[in-house]
JSON list of C-alpha atoms in Angstrom, two decimals:
[
{"chain": "R", "resi": 1, "resn": "MET", "atom": "CA", "xyz": [129.58, 360.01, 38.04]},
{"chain": "R", "resi": 2, "resn": "PHE", "atom": "CA", "xyz": [130.18, 356.98, 40.01]},
{"chain": "R", "resi": 3, "resn": "PRO", "atom": "CA", "xyz": [129.66, 353.86, 39.32]},
{"chain": "R", "resi": 4, "resn": "ALA", "atom": "CA", "xyz": [126.42, 352.40, 41.01]},
{"chain": "R", "resi": 5, "resn": "ARG", "atom": "CA", "xyz": [128.32, 349.79, 43.03]},
{"chain": "R", "resi": 6, "resn": "VAL", "atom": "CA", "xyz": [129.90, 353.36, 44.71]},
{"chain": "R", "resi": 7, "resn": "ARG", "atom": "CA", "xyz": [126.62, 354.60, 44.95]},
{"chain": "R", "resi": 8, "resn": "ALA", "atom": "CA", "xyz": [124.45, 351.64, 46.49]},
{"chain": "R", "resi": 9, "resn": "GLY", "atom": "CA", "xyz": [127.68, 351.19, 49.16]},
{"chain": "R", "resi": 10, "resn": "ALA", "atom": "CA", "xyz": [127.32, 355.46, 50.10]},
{"chain": "R", "resi": 11, "resn": "PRO", "atom": "CA", "xyz": [124.52, 355.01, 52.90]},
{"chain": "R", "resi": 12, "resn": "LEU", "atom": "CA", "xyz": [126.31, 352.50, 54.37]},
{"chain": "R", "resi": 13, "resn": "ALA", "atom": "CA", "xyz": [129.34, 354.29, 54.51]},
{"chain": "R", "resi": 14, "resn": "VAL", "atom": "CA", "xyz": [127.55, 357.39, 55.77]},
{"chain": "R", "resi": 15, "resn": "VAL", "atom": "CA", "xyz": [126.01, 354.84, 58.96]},
{"chain": "R", "resi": 16, "resn": "ILE", "atom": "CA", "xyz": [129.81, 353.59, 60.29]},
{"chain": "R", "resi": 17, "resn": "LEU", "atom": "CA", "xyz": [130.62, 356.90, 60.37]},
{"chain": "R", "resi": 18, "resn": "ALA", "atom": "CA", "xyz": [128.30, 358.16, 62.55]},
{"chain": "R", "resi": 19, "resn": "LEU", "atom": "CA", "xyz": [128.58, 354.93, 64.36]},
{"chain": "R", "resi": 20, "resn": "SER", "atom": "CA", "xyz": [132.40, 355.82, 65.25]},
{"chain": "R", "resi": 21, "resn": "GLY", "atom": "CA", "xyz": [131.24, 358.60, 65.83]},
{"chain": "R", "resi": 22, "resn": "CYS", "atom": "CA", "xyz": [133.17, 361.29, 63.01]},
{"chain": "R", "resi": 23, "resn": "SER", "atom": "CA", "xyz": [130.28, 362.81, 62.65]},
{"chain": "R", "resi": 24, "resn": "SER", "atom": "CA", "xyz": [128.61, 366.04, 63.92]},
{"chain": "R", "resi": 25, "resn": "LEU", "atom": "CA", "xyz": [125.61, 364.43, 64.54]},
{"chain": "R", "resi": 26, "resn": "TRP", "atom": "CA", "xyz": [127.14, 362.24, 68.22]},
{"chain": "R", "resi": 27, "resn": "GLY", "atom": "CA", "xyz": [125.26, 364.14, 70.08]},
{"chain": "R", "resi": 28, "resn": "CYS", "atom": "CA", "xyz": [129.17, 365.14, 72.19]},
{"chain": "R", "resi": 29, "resn": "THR", "atom": "CA", "xyz": [127.61, 367.39, 75.26]},
{"chain": "R", "resi": 30, "resn": "ASP", "atom": "CA", "xyz": [130.16, 368.45, 78.01]},
{"chain": "R", "resi": 31, "resn": "THR", "atom": "CA", "xyz": [128.15, 369.55, 81.60]},
{"chain": "R", "resi": 32, "resn": "THR", "atom": "CA", "xyz": [130.28, 371.67, 84.23]},
{"chain": "R", "resi": 33, "resn": "ALA", "atom": "CA", "xyz": [129.08, 370.98, 87.75]},
{"chain": "R", "resi": 34, "resn": "LYS", "atom": "CA", "xyz": [127.72, 374.11, 89.55]},
{"chain": "R", "resi": 35, "resn": "ARG", "atom": "CA", "xyz": [129.66, 375.19, 91.98]},
{"chain": "R", "resi": 36, "resn": "GLY", "atom": "CA", "xyz": [128.28, 374.62, 95.55]},
{"chain": "R", "resi": 37, "resn": "GLU", "atom": "CA", "xyz": [128.64, 376.96, 98.59]},
{"chain": "R", "resi": 38, "resn": "ALA", "atom": "CA", "xyz": [131.57, 376.71, 100.22]},
{"chain": "R", "resi": 39, "resn": "GLY", "atom": "CA", "xyz": [132.14, 376.45, 103.89]},
{"chain": "R", "resi": 40, "resn": "VAL", "atom": "CA", "xyz": [134.67, 375.14, 106.88]},
{"chain": "R", "resi": 41, "resn": "ARG", "atom": "CA", "xyz": [132.77, 371.81, 106.88]},
{"chain": "R", "resi": 42, "resn": "VAL", "atom": "CA", "xyz": [131.48, 370.59, 103.79]},
{"chain": "R", "resi": 43, "resn": "GLN", "atom": "CA", "xyz": [129.72, 367.17, 102.52]},
{"chain": "R", "resi": 44, "resn": "VAL", "atom": "CA", "xyz": [131.45, 366.82, 99.91]},
{"chain": "R", "resi": 45, "resn": "GLU", "atom": "CA", "xyz": [128.79, 366.56, 96.20]},
{"chain": "R", "resi": 46, "resn": "ASP", "atom": "CA", "xyz": [129.56, 364.51, 92.64]},
{"chain": "R", "resi": 47, "resn": "THR", "atom": "CA", "xyz": [129.03, 366.09, 89.22]},
{"chain": "R", "resi": 48, "resn": "SER", "atom": "CA", "xyz": [124.92, 366.39, 89.49]},
{"chain": "R", "resi": 49, "resn": "GLY", "atom": "CA", "xyz": [125.10, 367.56, 93.19]},
{"chain": "R", "resi": 50, "resn": "GLN", "atom": "CA", "xyz": [124.48, 364.59, 94.74]},
{"chain": "R", "resi": 51, "resn": "PRO", "atom": "CA", "xyz": [126.03, 363.83, 98.79]},
{"chain": "R", "resi": 52, "resn": "LEU", "atom": "CA", "xyz": [128.28, 361.03, 98.25]},
{"chain": "R", "resi": 53, "resn": "GLY", "atom": "CA", "xyz": [128.52, 360.91, 102.08]},
{"chain": "R", "resi": 54, "resn": "VAL", "atom": "CA", "xyz": [132.04, 362.08, 102.40]},
{"chain": "R", "resi": 55, "resn": "THR", "atom": "CA", "xyz": [132.21, 364.75, 104.80]},
{"chain": "R", "resi": 56, "resn": "ALA", "atom": "CA", "xyz": [135.99, 367.90, 104.29]},
{"chain": "R", "resi": 57, "resn": "GLU", "atom": "CA", "xyz": [135.99, 370.14, 106.68]},
{"chain": "R", "resi": 58, "resn": "VAL", "atom": "CA", "xyz": [139.36, 372.74, 107.87]},
{"chain": "R", "resi": 59, "resn": "VAL", "atom": "CA", "xyz": [140.03, 371.48, 111.14]},
{"chain": "R", "resi": 60, "resn": "ASP", "atom": "CA", "xyz": [142.79, 374.56, 111.62]},
{"chain": "R", "resi": 61, "resn": "TRP", "atom": "CA", "xyz": [144.82, 377.31, 110.15]},
{"chain": "R", "resi": 62, "resn": "ARG", "atom": "CA", "xyz": [147.24, 379.66, 110.88]},
{"chain": "R", "resi": 63, "resn": "LEU", "atom": "CA", "xyz": [149.95, 382.23, 109.10]},
{"chain": "R", "resi": 64, "resn": "GLU", "atom": "CA", "xyz": [153.44, 381.10, 109.61]},
{"chain": "R", "resi": 65, "resn": "PRO", "atom": "CA", "xyz": [156.44, 380.66, 107.26]},
{"chain": "R", "resi": 66, "resn": "HIS", "atom": "CA", "xyz": [156.79, 377.28, 104.91]},
{"chain": "R", "resi": 67, "resn": "PRO", "atom": "CA", "xyz": [159.40, 375.18, 106.86]},
{"chain": "R", "resi": 68, "resn": "GLN", "atom": "CA", "xyz": [161.01, 374.41, 103.37]},
{"chain": "R", "resi": 69, "resn": "VAL", "atom": "CA", "xyz": [161.42, 378.07, 102.34]},
{"chain": "R", "resi": 70, "resn": "PRO", "atom": "CA", "xyz": [160.83, 380.08, 105.46]},
{"chain": "R", "resi": 71, "resn": "SER", "atom": "CA", "xyz": [162.76, 383.06, 102.92]},
{"chain": "R", "resi": 72, "resn": "ARG", "atom": "CA", "xyz": [159.53, 383.47, 101.41]},
{"chain": "R", "resi": 73, "resn": "GLY", "atom": "CA", "xyz": [157.51, 385.02, 104.08]},
{"chain": "R", "resi": 74, "resn": "ASP", "atom": "CA", "xyz": [153.80, 383.39, 105.53]},
{"chain": "R", "resi": 75, "resn": "ARG", "atom": "CA", "xyz": [151.56, 381.66, 103.96]},
{"chain": "R", "resi": 76, "resn": "VAL", "atom": "CA", "xyz": [148.55, 379.44, 105.18]},
{"chain": "R", "resi": 77, "resn": "HIS", "atom": "CA", "xyz": [149.23, 376.53, 107.00]},
{"chain": "R", "resi": 78, "resn": "PHE", "atom": "CA", "xyz": [146.54, 374.46, 107.27]},
{"chain": "R", "resi": 79, "resn": "HIS", "atom": "CA", "xyz": [144.90, 371.15, 108.56]},
{"chain": "R", "resi": 80, "resn": "PHE", "atom": "CA", "xyz": [141.91, 369.72, 106.81]},
{"chain": "R", "resi": 81, "resn": "HIS", "atom": "CA", "xyz": [139.78, 366.15, 108.00]},
{"chain": "R", "resi": 82, "resn": "PHE", "atom": "CA", "xyz": [137.46, 363.23, 105.36]},
{"chain": "R", "resi": 83, "resn": "ARG", "atom": "CA", "xyz": [135.48, 361.77, 107.43]},
{"chain": "R", "resi": 84, "resn": "PHE", "atom": "CA", "xyz": [133.76, 358.48, 105.14]},
{"chain": "R", "resi": 85, "resn": "GLY", "atom": "CA", "xyz": [130.41, 358.32, 106.34]},
{"chain": "R", "resi": 86, "resn": "GLY", "atom": "CA", "xyz": [129.54, 354.07, 105.58]},
{"chain": "R", "resi": 87, "resn": "VAL", "atom": "CA", "xyz": [131.21, 354.53, 101.87]},
{"chain": "R", "resi": 88, "resn": "ASP", "atom": "CA", "xyz": [134.31, 353.62, 100.48]},
{"chain": "R", "resi": 89, "resn": "GLU", "atom": "CA", "xyz": [137.17, 355.84, 101.39]},
{"chain": "R", "resi": 90, "resn": "VAL", "atom": "CA", "xyz": [138.72, 355.68, 98.08]},
{"chain": "R", "resi": 91, "resn": "SER", "atom": "CA", "xyz": [136.97, 356.52, 95.19]},
{"chain": "R", "resi": 92, "resn": "GLY", "atom": "CA", "xyz": [139.11, 357.85, 92.55]},
{"chain": "R", "resi": 93, "resn": "ILE", "atom": "CA", "xyz": [142.72, 357.44, 92.10]},
{"chain": "R", "resi": 94, "resn": "HIS", "atom": "CA", "xyz": [143.33, 359.36, 95.02]},
{"chain": "R", "resi": 95, "resn": "GLY", "atom": "CA", "xyz": [139.81, 359.52, 96.36]},
{"chain": "R", "resi": 96, "resn": "PRO", "atom": "CA", "xyz": [137.49, 362.46, 97.12]},
{"chain": "R", "resi": 97, "resn": "ALA", "atom": "CA", "xyz": [138.99, 365.56, 96.44]},
{"chain": "R", "resi": 98, "resn": "VAL", "atom": "CA", "xyz": [137.71, 369.58, 97.51]},
{"chain": "R", "resi": 99, "resn": "ASP", "atom": "CA", "xyz": [139.26, 372.71, 96.55]},
{"chain": "R", "resi": 100, "resn": "ALA", "atom": "CA", "xyz": [140.55, 374.60, 99.89]},
{"chain": "R", "resi": 101, "resn": "CYS", "atom": "CA", "xyz": [140.76, 378.51, 99.11]},
{"chain": "R", "resi": 102, "resn": "ALA", "atom": "CA", "xyz": [142.42, 381.03, 101.70]},
{"chain": "R", "resi": 103, "resn": "VAL", "atom": "CA", "xyz": [139.76, 383.64, 101.67]},
{"chain": "R", "resi": 104, "resn": "ASP", "atom": "CA", "xyz": [139.26, 387.75, 102.69]},
{"chain": "R", "resi": 105, "resn": "LYS", "atom": "CA", "xyz": [136.72, 389.09, 105.01]},
{"chain": "R", "resi": 106, "resn": "GLU", "atom": "CA", "xyz": [134.64, 389.55, 102.45]},
{"chain": "R", "resi": 107, "resn": "ARG", "atom": "CA", "xyz": [135.61, 385.81, 101.17]},
{"chain": "R", "resi": 108, "resn": "VAL", "atom": "CA", "xyz": [137.21, 387.15, 98.36]},
{"chain": "R", "resi": 109, "resn": "ALA", "atom": "CA", "xyz": [139.69, 383.47, 96.84]},
{"chain": "R", "resi": 110, "resn": "LEU", "atom": "CA", "xyz": [143.36, 385.13, 97.84]},
{"chain": "R", "resi": 111, "resn": "GLY", "atom": "CA", "xyz": [144.41, 381.34, 96.63]},
{"chain": "R", "resi": 112, "resn": "CYS", "atom": "CA", "xyz": [142.91, 377.95, 96.28]},
{"chain": "R", "resi": 113, "resn": "GLN", "atom": "CA", "xyz": [144.13, 374.02, 95.53]},
{"chain": "R", "resi": 114, "resn": "THR", "atom": "CA", "xyz": [142.63, 370.56, 95.25]},
{"chain": "R", "resi": 115, "resn": "VAL", "atom": "CA", "xyz": [143.75, 368.66, 98.65]},
{"chain": "R", "resi": 116, "resn": "TYR", "atom": "CA", "xyz": [142.92, 364.85, 97.91]},
{"chain": "R", "resi": 117, "resn": "SER", "atom": "CA", "xyz": [141.70, 362.43, 100.79]},
{"chain": "R", "resi": 118, "resn": "SER", "atom": "CA", "xyz": [144.33, 360.90, 99.58]},
{"chain": "R", "resi": 119, "resn": "GLN", "atom": "CA", "xyz": [146.78, 363.34, 101.80]},
{"chain": "R", "resi": 120, "resn": "ALA", "atom": "CA", "xyz": [145.04, 362.97, 104.90]},
{"chain": "R", "resi": 121, "resn": "PHE", "atom": "CA", "xyz": [147.32, 360.69, 106.39]},
{"chain": "R", "resi": 122, "resn": "GLY", "atom": "CA", "xyz": [147.42, 361.65, 109.90]},
{"chain": "R", "resi": 123, "resn": "PRO", "atom": "CA", "xyz": [148.31, 360.46, 112.82]},
{"chain": "R", "resi": 124, "resn": "ALA", "atom": "CA", "xyz": [147.72, 357.03, 114.68]},
{"chain": "R", "resi": 125, "resn": "ASP", "atom": "CA", "xyz": [144.44, 358.09, 116.47]},
{"chain": "R", "resi": 126, "resn": "ASP", "atom": "CA", "xyz": [143.48, 360.17, 113.61]},
{"chain": "R", "resi": 127, "resn": "PRO", "atom": "CA", "xyz": [144.26, 359.01, 110.06]},
{"chain": "R", "resi": 128, "resn": "LEU", "atom": "CA", "xyz": [141.77, 361.16, 108.15]},
{"chain": "R", "resi": 129, "resn": "THR", "atom": "CA", "xyz": [143.52, 364.27, 108.79]},
{"chain": "R", "resi": 130, "resn": "GLY", "atom": "CA", "xyz": [145.76, 365.79, 107.04]},
{"chain": "R", "resi": 131, "resn": "ASP", "atom": "CA", "xyz": [147.99, 369.37, 106.00]},
{"chain": "R", "resi": 132, "resn": "ASP", "atom": "CA", "xyz": [148.63, 371.55, 103.57]},
{"chain": "R", "resi": 133, "resn": "TRP", "atom": "CA", "xyz": [150.03, 375.64, 102.57]},
{"chain": "R", "resi": 134, "resn": "LEU", "atom": "CA", "xyz": [148.53, 377.96, 100.35]},
{"chain": "R", "resi": 135, "resn": "ALA", "atom": "CA", "xyz": [150.85, 380.68, 99.08]},
{"chain": "R", "resi": 136, "resn": "VAL", "atom": "CA", "xyz": [149.17, 384.29, 99.04]},
{"chain": "R", "resi": 137, "resn": "GLU", "atom": "CA", "xyz": [150.13, 387.25, 97.72]},
{"chain": "R", "resi": 138, "resn": "HIS", "atom": "CA", "xyz": [148.97, 389.16, 100.94]},
{"chain": "R", "resi": 139, "resn": "PRO", "atom": "CA", "xyz": [148.77, 386.91, 103.74]},
{"chain": "R", "resi": 140, "resn": "GLU", "atom": "CA", "xyz": [147.65, 389.79, 106.00]},
{"chain": "R", "resi": 141, "resn": "GLN", "atom": "CA", "xyz": [144.43, 389.50, 104.50]},
{"chain": "R", "resi": 142, "resn": "VAL", "atom": "CA", "xyz": [143.67, 386.47, 105.16]},
{"chain": "R", "resi": 143, "resn": "ALA", "atom": "CA", "xyz": [140.49, 385.76, 107.12]},
{"chain": "R", "resi": 144, "resn": "GLY", "atom": "CA", "xyz": [140.42, 381.93, 107.25]},
{"chain": "R", "resi": 145, "resn": "VAL", "atom": "CA", "xyz": [140.39, 379.29, 105.14]},
{"chain": "R", "resi": 146, "resn": "LEU", "atom": "CA", "xyz": [137.22, 377.36, 102.70]},
{"chain": "R", "resi": 147, "resn": "LEU", "atom": "CA", "xyz": [136.65, 374.35, 101.23]},
{"chain": "R", "resi": 148, "resn": "ILE", "atom": "CA", "xyz": [134.40, 374.13, 98.01]},
{"chain": "R", "resi": 149, "resn": "PRO", "atom": "CA", "xyz": [132.59, 370.53, 98.46]},
{"chain": "R", "resi": 150, "resn": "ASN", "atom": "CA", "xyz": [132.54, 369.73, 94.40]},
{"chain": "R", "resi": 151, "resn": "ASP", "atom": "CA", "xyz": [134.33, 366.59, 94.35]},
{"chain": "R", "resi": 152, "resn": "GLN", "atom": "CA", "xyz": [137.29, 366.85, 92.17]},
{"chain": "R", "resi": 153, "resn": "SER", "atom": "CA", "xyz": [138.77, 363.27, 91.83]},
{"chain": "R", "resi": 154, "resn": "TYR", "atom": "CA", "xyz": [137.56, 362.90, 88.33]},
{"chain": "R", "resi": 155, "resn": "HIS", "atom": "CA", "xyz": [138.77, 365.05, 85.52]},
{"chain": "R", "resi": 156, "resn": "GLY", "atom": "CA", "xyz": [136.68, 363.01, 82.19]},
{"chain": "R", "resi": 157, "resn": "ARG", "atom": "CA", "xyz": [137.78, 363.48, 78.65]},
{"chain": "R", "resi": 158, "resn": "THR", "atom": "CA", "xyz": [135.87, 366.65, 76.65]},
{"chain": "R", "resi": 159, "resn": "CYS", "atom": "CA", "xyz": [134.27, 366.31, 73.58]},
{"chain": "R", "resi": 160, "resn": "GLU", "atom": "CA", "xyz": [136.84, 368.09, 72.34]},
{"chain": "R", "resi": 161, "resn": "GLN", "atom": "CA", "xyz": [139.11, 365.22, 73.36]},
{"chain": "R", "resi": 162, "resn": "ASP", "atom": "CA", "xyz": [137.60, 362.60, 72.15]},
{"chain": "R", "resi": 163, "resn": "ILE", "atom": "CA", "xyz": [133.94, 363.01, 70.46]},
{"chain": "R", "resi": 164, "resn": "LYS", "atom": "CA", "xyz": [133.64, 359.01, 71.01]},
{"chain": "R", "resi": 165, "resn": "ASP", "atom": "CA", "xyz": [133.38, 359.45, 74.77]},
{"chain": "R", "resi": 166, "resn": "VAL", "atom": "CA", "xyz": [130.41, 361.65, 74.64]},
{"chain": "R", "resi": 167, "resn": "GLY", "atom": "CA", "xyz": [131.76, 364.24, 76.79]},
{"chain": "R", "resi": 168, "resn": "GLY", "atom": "CA", "xyz": [129.63, 364.46, 80.23]},
{"chain": "R", "resi": 169, "resn": "PRO", "atom": "CA", "xyz": [129.56, 365.75, 83.42]},
{"chain": "R", "resi": 170, "resn": "HIS", "atom": "CA", "xyz": [132.77, 367.89, 85.09]},
{"chain": "R", "resi": 171, "resn": "PRO", "atom": "CA", "xyz": [133.81, 369.11, 88.29]},
{"chain": "R", "resi": 172, "resn": "PRO", "atom": "CA", "xyz": [133.66, 373.14, 88.54]},
{"chain": "R", "resi": 173, "resn": "GLU", "atom": "CA", "xyz": [137.38, 374.77, 87.46]},
{"chain": "R", "resi": 174, "resn": "THR", "atom": "CA", "xyz": [138.90, 375.37, 90.73]},
{"chain": "R", "resi": 175, "resn": "PRO", "atom": "CA", "xyz": [138.50, 379.07, 92.27]},
{"chain": "R", "resi": 176, "resn": "ARG", "atom": "CA", "xyz": [140.90, 381.73, 91.28]},
{"chain": "R", "resi": 177, "resn": "ARG", "atom": "CA", "xyz": [142.48, 384.84, 93.21]},
{"chain": "R", "resi": 178, "resn": "GLY", "atom": "CA", "xyz": [139.41, 387.52, 92.97]},
{"chain": "R", "resi": 179, "resn": "ASP", "atom": "CA", "xyz": [136.47, 384.64, 92.47]},
{"chain": "R", "resi": 180, "resn": "GLN", "atom": "CA", "xyz": [133.61, 385.62, 95.05]},
{"chain": "R", "resi": 181, "resn": "LEU", "atom": "CA", "xyz": [133.05, 382.40, 97.25]}
]
């Protein structure tokens, strides 16, 4: 058996392991925010669904070949704008971010990607406007470009990556082709 000295120190060792995150009793919990309602103009919201005071809007879009790869055919070229309602323009490394999706007439995603407010560095008269391109398999099906309001700028560590960080809220996954918006 174990000497009395080892048995006496065992409870202390269990407490140290529990406090260090090496125990399943730590209670690490990851949560994923519910995807917000897609729209041409959205109020950007944090992972709890609260507005950040930032509006993102698709200003216009059109189908055209990308100037660097015209041989690949038409892509969706869209312009977007961020408005900051009295809040700091940079909340995170690249500022607030939303997913932009080309959709068909039924609002089914044909292609999506994340756009950051830091990409909006338009002309001096409208510095918060930017543009980007979406590649879709069938550009002729595109009926519009929608934004998802969930802020995508922060992805904290998950419980699986580091149980000691206690997990936390995460934005929803970027929509995939075929998702109904």
